[in-house]
Every structure is written in structure tokens, then in C-alpha cells.
Short mmCIF file of C-alpha atoms in Angstrom, two decimals:
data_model
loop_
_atom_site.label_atom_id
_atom_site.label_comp_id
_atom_site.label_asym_id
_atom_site.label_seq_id
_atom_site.Cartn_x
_atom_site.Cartn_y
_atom_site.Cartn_z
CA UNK A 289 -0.67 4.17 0.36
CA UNK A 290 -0.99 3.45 -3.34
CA UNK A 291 -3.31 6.06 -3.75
CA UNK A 292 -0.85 8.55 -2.32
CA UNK A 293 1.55 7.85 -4.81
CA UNK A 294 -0.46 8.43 -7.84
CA UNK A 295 -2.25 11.67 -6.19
CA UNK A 296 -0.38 14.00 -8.25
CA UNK A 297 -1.55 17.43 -9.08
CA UNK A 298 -4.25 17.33 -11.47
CA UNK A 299 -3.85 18.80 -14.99
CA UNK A 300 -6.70 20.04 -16.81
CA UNK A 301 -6.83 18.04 -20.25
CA UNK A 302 -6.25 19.54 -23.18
CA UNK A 303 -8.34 17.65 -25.88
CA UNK A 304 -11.54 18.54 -28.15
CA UNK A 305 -13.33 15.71 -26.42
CA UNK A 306 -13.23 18.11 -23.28
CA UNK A 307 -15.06 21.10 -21.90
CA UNK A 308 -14.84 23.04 -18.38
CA UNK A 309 -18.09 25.54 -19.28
CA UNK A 310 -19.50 24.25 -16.03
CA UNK A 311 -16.10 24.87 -14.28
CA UNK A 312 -15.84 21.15 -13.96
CA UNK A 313 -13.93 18.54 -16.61
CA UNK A 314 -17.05 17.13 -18.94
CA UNK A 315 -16.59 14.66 -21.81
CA UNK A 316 -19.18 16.65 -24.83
CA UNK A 317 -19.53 13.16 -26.76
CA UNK A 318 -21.53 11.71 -23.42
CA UNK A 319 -22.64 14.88 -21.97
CA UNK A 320 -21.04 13.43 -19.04
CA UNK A 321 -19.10 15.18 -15.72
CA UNK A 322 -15.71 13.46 -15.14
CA UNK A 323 -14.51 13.41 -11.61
CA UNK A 324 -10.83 13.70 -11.87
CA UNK A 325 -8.94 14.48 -14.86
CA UNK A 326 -7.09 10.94 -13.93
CA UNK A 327 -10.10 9.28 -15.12
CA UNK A 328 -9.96 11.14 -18.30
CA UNK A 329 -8.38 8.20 -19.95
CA UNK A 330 -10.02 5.22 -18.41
CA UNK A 331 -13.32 7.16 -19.85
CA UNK A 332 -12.33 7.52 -23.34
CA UNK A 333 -11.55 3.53 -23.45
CA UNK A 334 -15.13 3.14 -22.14
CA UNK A 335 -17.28 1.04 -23.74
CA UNK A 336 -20.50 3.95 -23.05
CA UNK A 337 -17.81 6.79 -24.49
CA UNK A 338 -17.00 4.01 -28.00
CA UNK A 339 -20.75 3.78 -28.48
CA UNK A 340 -21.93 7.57 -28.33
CA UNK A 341 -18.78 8.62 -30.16
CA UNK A 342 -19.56 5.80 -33.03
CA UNK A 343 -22.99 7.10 -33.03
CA UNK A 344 -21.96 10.63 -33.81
CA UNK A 345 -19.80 9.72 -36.21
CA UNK A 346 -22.64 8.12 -38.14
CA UNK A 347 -24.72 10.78 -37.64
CA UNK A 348 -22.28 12.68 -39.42
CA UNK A 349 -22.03 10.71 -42.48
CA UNK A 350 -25.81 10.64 -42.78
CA UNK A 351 -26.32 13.97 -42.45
CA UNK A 352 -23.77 14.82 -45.17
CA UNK A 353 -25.04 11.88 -47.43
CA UNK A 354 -28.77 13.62 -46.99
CA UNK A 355 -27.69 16.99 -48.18
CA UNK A 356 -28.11 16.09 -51.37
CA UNK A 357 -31.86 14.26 -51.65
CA UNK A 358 -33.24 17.28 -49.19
CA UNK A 359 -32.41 19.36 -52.34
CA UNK A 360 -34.50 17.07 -54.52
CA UNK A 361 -36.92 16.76 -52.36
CA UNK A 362 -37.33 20.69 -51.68
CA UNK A 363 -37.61 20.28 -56.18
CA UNK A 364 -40.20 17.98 -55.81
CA UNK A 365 -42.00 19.87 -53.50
CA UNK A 366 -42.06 23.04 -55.72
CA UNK A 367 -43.19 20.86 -58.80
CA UNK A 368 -46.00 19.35 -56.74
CA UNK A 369 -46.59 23.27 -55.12
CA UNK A 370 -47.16 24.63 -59.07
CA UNK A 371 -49.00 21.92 -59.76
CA UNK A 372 -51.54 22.12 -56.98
CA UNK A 373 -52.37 25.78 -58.06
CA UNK A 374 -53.13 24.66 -61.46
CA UNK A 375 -55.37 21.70 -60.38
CA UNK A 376 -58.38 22.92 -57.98
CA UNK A 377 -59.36 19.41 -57.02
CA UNK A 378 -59.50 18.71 -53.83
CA UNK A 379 -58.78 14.93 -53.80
CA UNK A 380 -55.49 15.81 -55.60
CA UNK A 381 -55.22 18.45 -53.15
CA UNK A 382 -55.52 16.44 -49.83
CA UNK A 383 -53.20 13.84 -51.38
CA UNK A 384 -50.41 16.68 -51.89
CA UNK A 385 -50.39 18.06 -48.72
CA UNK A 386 -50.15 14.94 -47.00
CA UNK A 387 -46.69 14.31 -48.77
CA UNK A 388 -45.71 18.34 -48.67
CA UNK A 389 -46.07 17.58 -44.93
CA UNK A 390 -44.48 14.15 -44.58
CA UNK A 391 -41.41 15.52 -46.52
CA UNK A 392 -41.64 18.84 -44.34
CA UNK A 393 -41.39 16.24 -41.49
CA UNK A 394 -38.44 14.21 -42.88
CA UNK A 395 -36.66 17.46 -43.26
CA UNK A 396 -37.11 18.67 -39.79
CA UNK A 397 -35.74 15.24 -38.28
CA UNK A 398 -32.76 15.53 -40.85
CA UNK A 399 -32.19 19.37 -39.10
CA UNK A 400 -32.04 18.03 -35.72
CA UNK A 401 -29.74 15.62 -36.34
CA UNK A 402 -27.70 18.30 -38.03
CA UNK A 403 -28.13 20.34 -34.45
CA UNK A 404 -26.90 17.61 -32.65
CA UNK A 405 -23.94 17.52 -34.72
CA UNK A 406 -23.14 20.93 -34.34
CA UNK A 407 -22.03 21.24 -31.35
CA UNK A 408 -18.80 19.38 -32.04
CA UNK A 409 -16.22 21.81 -32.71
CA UNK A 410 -14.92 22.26 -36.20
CA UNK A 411 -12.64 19.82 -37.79
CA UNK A 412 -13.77 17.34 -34.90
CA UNK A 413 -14.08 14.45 -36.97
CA UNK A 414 -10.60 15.17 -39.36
CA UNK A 415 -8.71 15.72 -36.18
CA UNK A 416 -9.51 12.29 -35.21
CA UNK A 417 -6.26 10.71 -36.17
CA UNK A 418 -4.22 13.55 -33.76
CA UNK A 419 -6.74 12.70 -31.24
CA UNK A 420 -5.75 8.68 -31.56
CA UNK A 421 -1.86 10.10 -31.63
CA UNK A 422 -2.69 11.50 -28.15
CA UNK A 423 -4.64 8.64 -26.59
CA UNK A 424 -2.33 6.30 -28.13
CA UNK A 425 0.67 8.16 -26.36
CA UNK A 426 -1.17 8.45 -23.09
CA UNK A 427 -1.55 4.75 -23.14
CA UNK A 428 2.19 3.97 -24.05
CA UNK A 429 2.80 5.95 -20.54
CA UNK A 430 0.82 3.79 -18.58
CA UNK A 431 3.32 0.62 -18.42
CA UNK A 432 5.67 3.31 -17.32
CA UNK A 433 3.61 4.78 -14.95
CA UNK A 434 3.02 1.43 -13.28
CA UNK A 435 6.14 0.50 -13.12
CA UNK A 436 7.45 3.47 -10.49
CA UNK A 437 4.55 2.13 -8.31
CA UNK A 438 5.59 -1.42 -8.51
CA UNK A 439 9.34 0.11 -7.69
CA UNK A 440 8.08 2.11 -4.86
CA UNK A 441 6.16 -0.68 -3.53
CA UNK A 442 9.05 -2.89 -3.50
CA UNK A 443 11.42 -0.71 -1.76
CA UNK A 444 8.37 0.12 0.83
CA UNK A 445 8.16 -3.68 1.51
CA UNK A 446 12.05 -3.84 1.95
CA UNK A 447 11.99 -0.47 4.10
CA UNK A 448 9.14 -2.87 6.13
CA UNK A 449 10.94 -6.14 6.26
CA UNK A 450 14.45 -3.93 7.78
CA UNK A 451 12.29 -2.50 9.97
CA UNK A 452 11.08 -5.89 11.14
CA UNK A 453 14.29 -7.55 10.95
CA UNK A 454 15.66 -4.69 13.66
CA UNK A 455 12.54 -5.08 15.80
CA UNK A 456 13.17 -8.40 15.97
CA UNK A 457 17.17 -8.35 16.89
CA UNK A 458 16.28 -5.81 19.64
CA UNK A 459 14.09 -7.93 21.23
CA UNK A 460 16.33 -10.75 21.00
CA UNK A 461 19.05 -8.32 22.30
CA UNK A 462 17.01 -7.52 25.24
CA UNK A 463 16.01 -11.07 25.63
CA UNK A 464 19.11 -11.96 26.05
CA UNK A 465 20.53 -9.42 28.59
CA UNK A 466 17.53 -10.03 30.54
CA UNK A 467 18.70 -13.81 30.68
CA UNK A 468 22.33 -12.62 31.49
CA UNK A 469 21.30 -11.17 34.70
CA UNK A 470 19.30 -13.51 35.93
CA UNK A 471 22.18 -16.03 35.13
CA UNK A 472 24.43 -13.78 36.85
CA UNK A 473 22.19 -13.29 39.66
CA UNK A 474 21.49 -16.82 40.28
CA UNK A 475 25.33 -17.45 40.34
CA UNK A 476 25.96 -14.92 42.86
CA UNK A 477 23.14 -16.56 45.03
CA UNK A 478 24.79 -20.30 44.51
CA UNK A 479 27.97 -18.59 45.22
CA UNK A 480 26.91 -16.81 48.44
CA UNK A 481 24.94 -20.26 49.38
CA UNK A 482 28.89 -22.17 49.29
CA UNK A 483 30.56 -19.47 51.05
CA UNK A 484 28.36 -20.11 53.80
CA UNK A 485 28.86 -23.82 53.58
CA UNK A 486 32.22 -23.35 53.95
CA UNK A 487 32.54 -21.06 57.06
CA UNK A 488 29.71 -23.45 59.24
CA UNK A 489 31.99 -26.90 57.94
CA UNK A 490 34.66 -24.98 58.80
CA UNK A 491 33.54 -23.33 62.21
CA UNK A 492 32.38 -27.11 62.90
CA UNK A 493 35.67 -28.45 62.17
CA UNK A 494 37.17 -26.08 64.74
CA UNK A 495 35.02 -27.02 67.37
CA UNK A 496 35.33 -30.41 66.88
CA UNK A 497 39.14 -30.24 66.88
CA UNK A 498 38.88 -28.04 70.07
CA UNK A 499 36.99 -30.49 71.69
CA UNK A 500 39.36 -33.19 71.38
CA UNK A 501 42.10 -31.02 72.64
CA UNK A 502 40.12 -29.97 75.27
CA UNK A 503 39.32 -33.79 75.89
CA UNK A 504 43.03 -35.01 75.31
CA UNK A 505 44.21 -31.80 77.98
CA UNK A 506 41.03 -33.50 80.50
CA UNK A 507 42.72 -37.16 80.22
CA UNK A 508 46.10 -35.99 80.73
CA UNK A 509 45.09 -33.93 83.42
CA UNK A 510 43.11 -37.06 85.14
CA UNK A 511 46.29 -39.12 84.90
CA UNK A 512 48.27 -37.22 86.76
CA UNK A 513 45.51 -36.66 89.31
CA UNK A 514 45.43 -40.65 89.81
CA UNK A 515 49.61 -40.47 89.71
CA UNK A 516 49.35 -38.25 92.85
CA UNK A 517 47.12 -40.39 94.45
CA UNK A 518 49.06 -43.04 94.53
CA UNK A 519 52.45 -41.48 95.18
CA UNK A 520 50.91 -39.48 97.97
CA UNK A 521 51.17 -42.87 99.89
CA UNK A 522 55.16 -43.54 99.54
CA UNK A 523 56.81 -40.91 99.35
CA UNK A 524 56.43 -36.63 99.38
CA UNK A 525 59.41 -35.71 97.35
CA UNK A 526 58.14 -37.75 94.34
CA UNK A 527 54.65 -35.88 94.71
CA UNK A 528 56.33 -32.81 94.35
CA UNK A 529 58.06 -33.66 91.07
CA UNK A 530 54.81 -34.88 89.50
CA UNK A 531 52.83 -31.70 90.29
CA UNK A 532 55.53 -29.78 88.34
CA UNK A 533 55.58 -32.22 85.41
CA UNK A 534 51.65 -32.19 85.68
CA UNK A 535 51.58 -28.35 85.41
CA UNK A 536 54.28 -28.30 82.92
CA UNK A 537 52.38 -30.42 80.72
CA UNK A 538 49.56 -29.22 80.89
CA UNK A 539 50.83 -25.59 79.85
CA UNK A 540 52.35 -26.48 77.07
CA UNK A 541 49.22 -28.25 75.60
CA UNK A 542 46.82 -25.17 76.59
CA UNK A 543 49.60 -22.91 74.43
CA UNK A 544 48.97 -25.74 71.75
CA UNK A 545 45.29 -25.66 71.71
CA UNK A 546 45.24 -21.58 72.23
CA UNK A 547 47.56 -21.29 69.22
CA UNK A 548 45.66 -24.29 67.01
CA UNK A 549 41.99 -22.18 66.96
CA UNK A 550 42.63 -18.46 68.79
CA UNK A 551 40.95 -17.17 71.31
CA UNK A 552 37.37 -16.70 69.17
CA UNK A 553 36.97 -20.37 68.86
CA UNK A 554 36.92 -20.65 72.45
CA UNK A 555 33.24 -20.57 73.82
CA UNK A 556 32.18 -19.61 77.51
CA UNK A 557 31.25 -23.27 78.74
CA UNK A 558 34.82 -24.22 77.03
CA UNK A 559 37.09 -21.28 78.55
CA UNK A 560 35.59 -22.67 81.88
CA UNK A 561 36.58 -26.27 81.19
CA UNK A 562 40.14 -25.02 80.50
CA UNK A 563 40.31 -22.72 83.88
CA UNK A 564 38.83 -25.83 86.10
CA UNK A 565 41.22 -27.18 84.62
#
């Protein structure tokens, strides 16, 4: 991502260092093809660019300190030339044209080096104060330059961490509404569970408190079956008057145990109880 930021559209450098003859950027100190014109400056800081450029610049002081002993030499060589003519000795001869040639050779290394200079363009070496201008203000840029990168990376790392911090309250958002309706589910189940409790307690309280009307109706009605048994011996008038207090009484207590529970609490086996009755 860092390397996105600082891809900006390249700029071809303007500089006397630089040459685009091969349609690429190419340093002419070290003869050498720079990728990007971003590396332009890294390269001039280079310890390979300091050494060829030092060595040109000596090569440039030498050649213009040589100018002037190539002229005496070239004197020299003239003296010894009208000498030779004079003196047909070959001995002296030999020996002269062994130093014509050596100078000859000195003064052809002294020409290349003089090539090799040339292809500097002119006023390279008294520009080179403008030239340290330049590099010095590209380097003042560079603090600056890093600095927007450090800014962007910060607020990338705080767009991240938001990010983060939202994934993170969703999920305990959704955690938590999942939990919710469980909760709420399991409620409604414990709920449902007592409501059910309560209707068989209570259908079990009704049956019990039918049965013990339906036992208290069977005692009274075996009381007054034993009363007419023994009346039935004395006297029929009496008999008469229990049947109607018997039948009386037990009316009145089947109206009680009708109205106590309704007719749904009565079951089939007890409806017949209360008929045989």
C-alpha cells in the first residue's frame, strides 16, 4: 500500500548528470540505465556514482595541468628531430626514436583521457555548485515527503482500527439478540410448562372435591336408607315423612355439588353414581 502512495507520475529529470538518447533515463558519469526517475536521487548519493564522478573530476584537472608540458615536450621533440638529421649515427639514432616514440605514447594516453572528458557537456564542472543547489533541495523535500506517508499511514491504521471496533460491536450486537431470544424462548417454554401445572392441580382438585361430595351425598343417602328400615317396622306414616326429607335432602346437595364444579367436571362412572343414586 506504501508503494501506491508514492507511485506518482514520473517526471523526467532535468539535470546535466542525465541523458534519454536511448529513450530511457541514464546517469553519463556511470554510463549507467536508471530504472525510474524516483531513483534518480538515491543514485546520485551512491557511493559507485561519488567515485566515477570524483574520478572525472580528476581527470579533468590533469588533463588541464598537462596542457602545458605536452607543449614542451612537442619542443623537445623538434630539438631532438633537427638534431637527428644533423647526426647520421645510428646509435644516437635508435636512442632518439625510442624517446620520440615513448613521448608520442605519453601524448596519445594524455588524448584519451581528454576524449573521455569530452563528453561532459560544457561548463559541467563550473555548474557544479547549481547542481549541489538542486540535490541539496531535492533532499530538503524528502523529510517532507515522508512525512505525508507517515500521515497517511496513520489515518489508514485509524480508518482500520474503526473498522474493527464496528465489526466487533456488531457481533456483540448480534450476540446479544441471539441470547435475547433464546431467553425469551426458554421463558415462554417455563411459562407454558406452569400453565399446565396449574390446570392438572387444578382439574385434580376438582375431582377430588367432587368425590367427597359425591361420597358425603352416598352417606347421607345410606342413612336414610337404614332410617327406613327401621321405621318400616312401627309405623307407615313416619316412613312417608322420611322418604320426603330423604329426597329433599338429597336434592338440595346434588344442586350443591352441580353448582360447586359444572356439569364438565362430572365424568361418566360419576354421573352414574349420582343417578343410582
Amino acid at each position: 500500500m506504501n508503494r501506491l502512495k508514492l507511485d506518482k507520475k514520473s517526471q523526467k529529470i532535468n539535470s546535466p548528470l542525465a541523458s534519454y538518447s536511448t529513450g530511457k533515463l541514464q546517469c553519463i558519469v556511470c554510463n549507467t540505465i536508471i530504472k525510474s526517475e524516483n531513483l534518480w536521487l538515491a543514485h546520485l548519493h551512491s557511493s559507485s556514482h561519488t567515485k566515477n564522478l570524483n574520478k572525472l573530476k580528476k581527470r579533468k584537472v590533469e588533463a588541464s595541468s598537462s596542457e602545458g608540458d605536452n607543449s614542451t615536450k612537442k619542443a623537445k621533440l623538434n630539438d631532438v628531430g633537427a638534431a637527428v638529421k644533423n647526426d647520421k649515427s645510428s646509435p644516437v639514432k635508435k636512442f632518439n626514436t625510442e624517446n620520440e616514440k615513448s613521448s608520442i605514447e605519453v601524448s596519445s594516453d594524455e588524448d584519451d583521457e581528454q576524449d573521455e572528458t569530452s563528453d561532459l557537456p560544457p561548463g559541467f564542472f563550473d555548474n557544479s555548485t547549481k547542481l549541489q543547489k538542486d540535490e541539496s533541495n531535492e533532499l530538503e523535500n524528502i523529510p517532507k515527503k515522508i512525512e505525508n506517508i507517515n500521515e497517511i499511514d496513520l489515518k489508514l491504521d485509524n480508518f482500520l482500527s474503526e473498522l474493527k471496533s464496528e465489526e466487533k460491536q456488531s457481533e456483540v450486537a448480534l450476540n446479544t439478540d441471539i441470547e435475547l431470544k433464546e431467553l425469551s424462548k426458554k421463558e415462554e417454554e417455563e411459562e407454558l410448562m406452569l400453565e399446565l401445572e396449574r390446570e392438572f392441580v387444578n382439574e385434580n382438585l376438582d375431582q377430588e372435591f367432587f368425590e367427597a361430595r359425591i361420597k358425603n351425598l352416598k352417606s347421607t343417602n345410606e342413612f336414610f336408607q337404614k332410617l327406613e328400615q327401621d321405621v318400616s317396622q312401627s309405623k307407615k306414616y313416619e316412613l312417608e315423612k322420611i322418604k320426603k326429607i330423604k329426597k329433599l335432602k338429597i336434592k338440595n346437595k346434588l344442586r350443591d355439588l352441580i353448582e360447586g364444579l359444572g356439569e364438565e367436571a362430572l365424568t361418566e362412572e360419576n354421573e352414574e353414581d349420582i343417578w343410582r343414586i
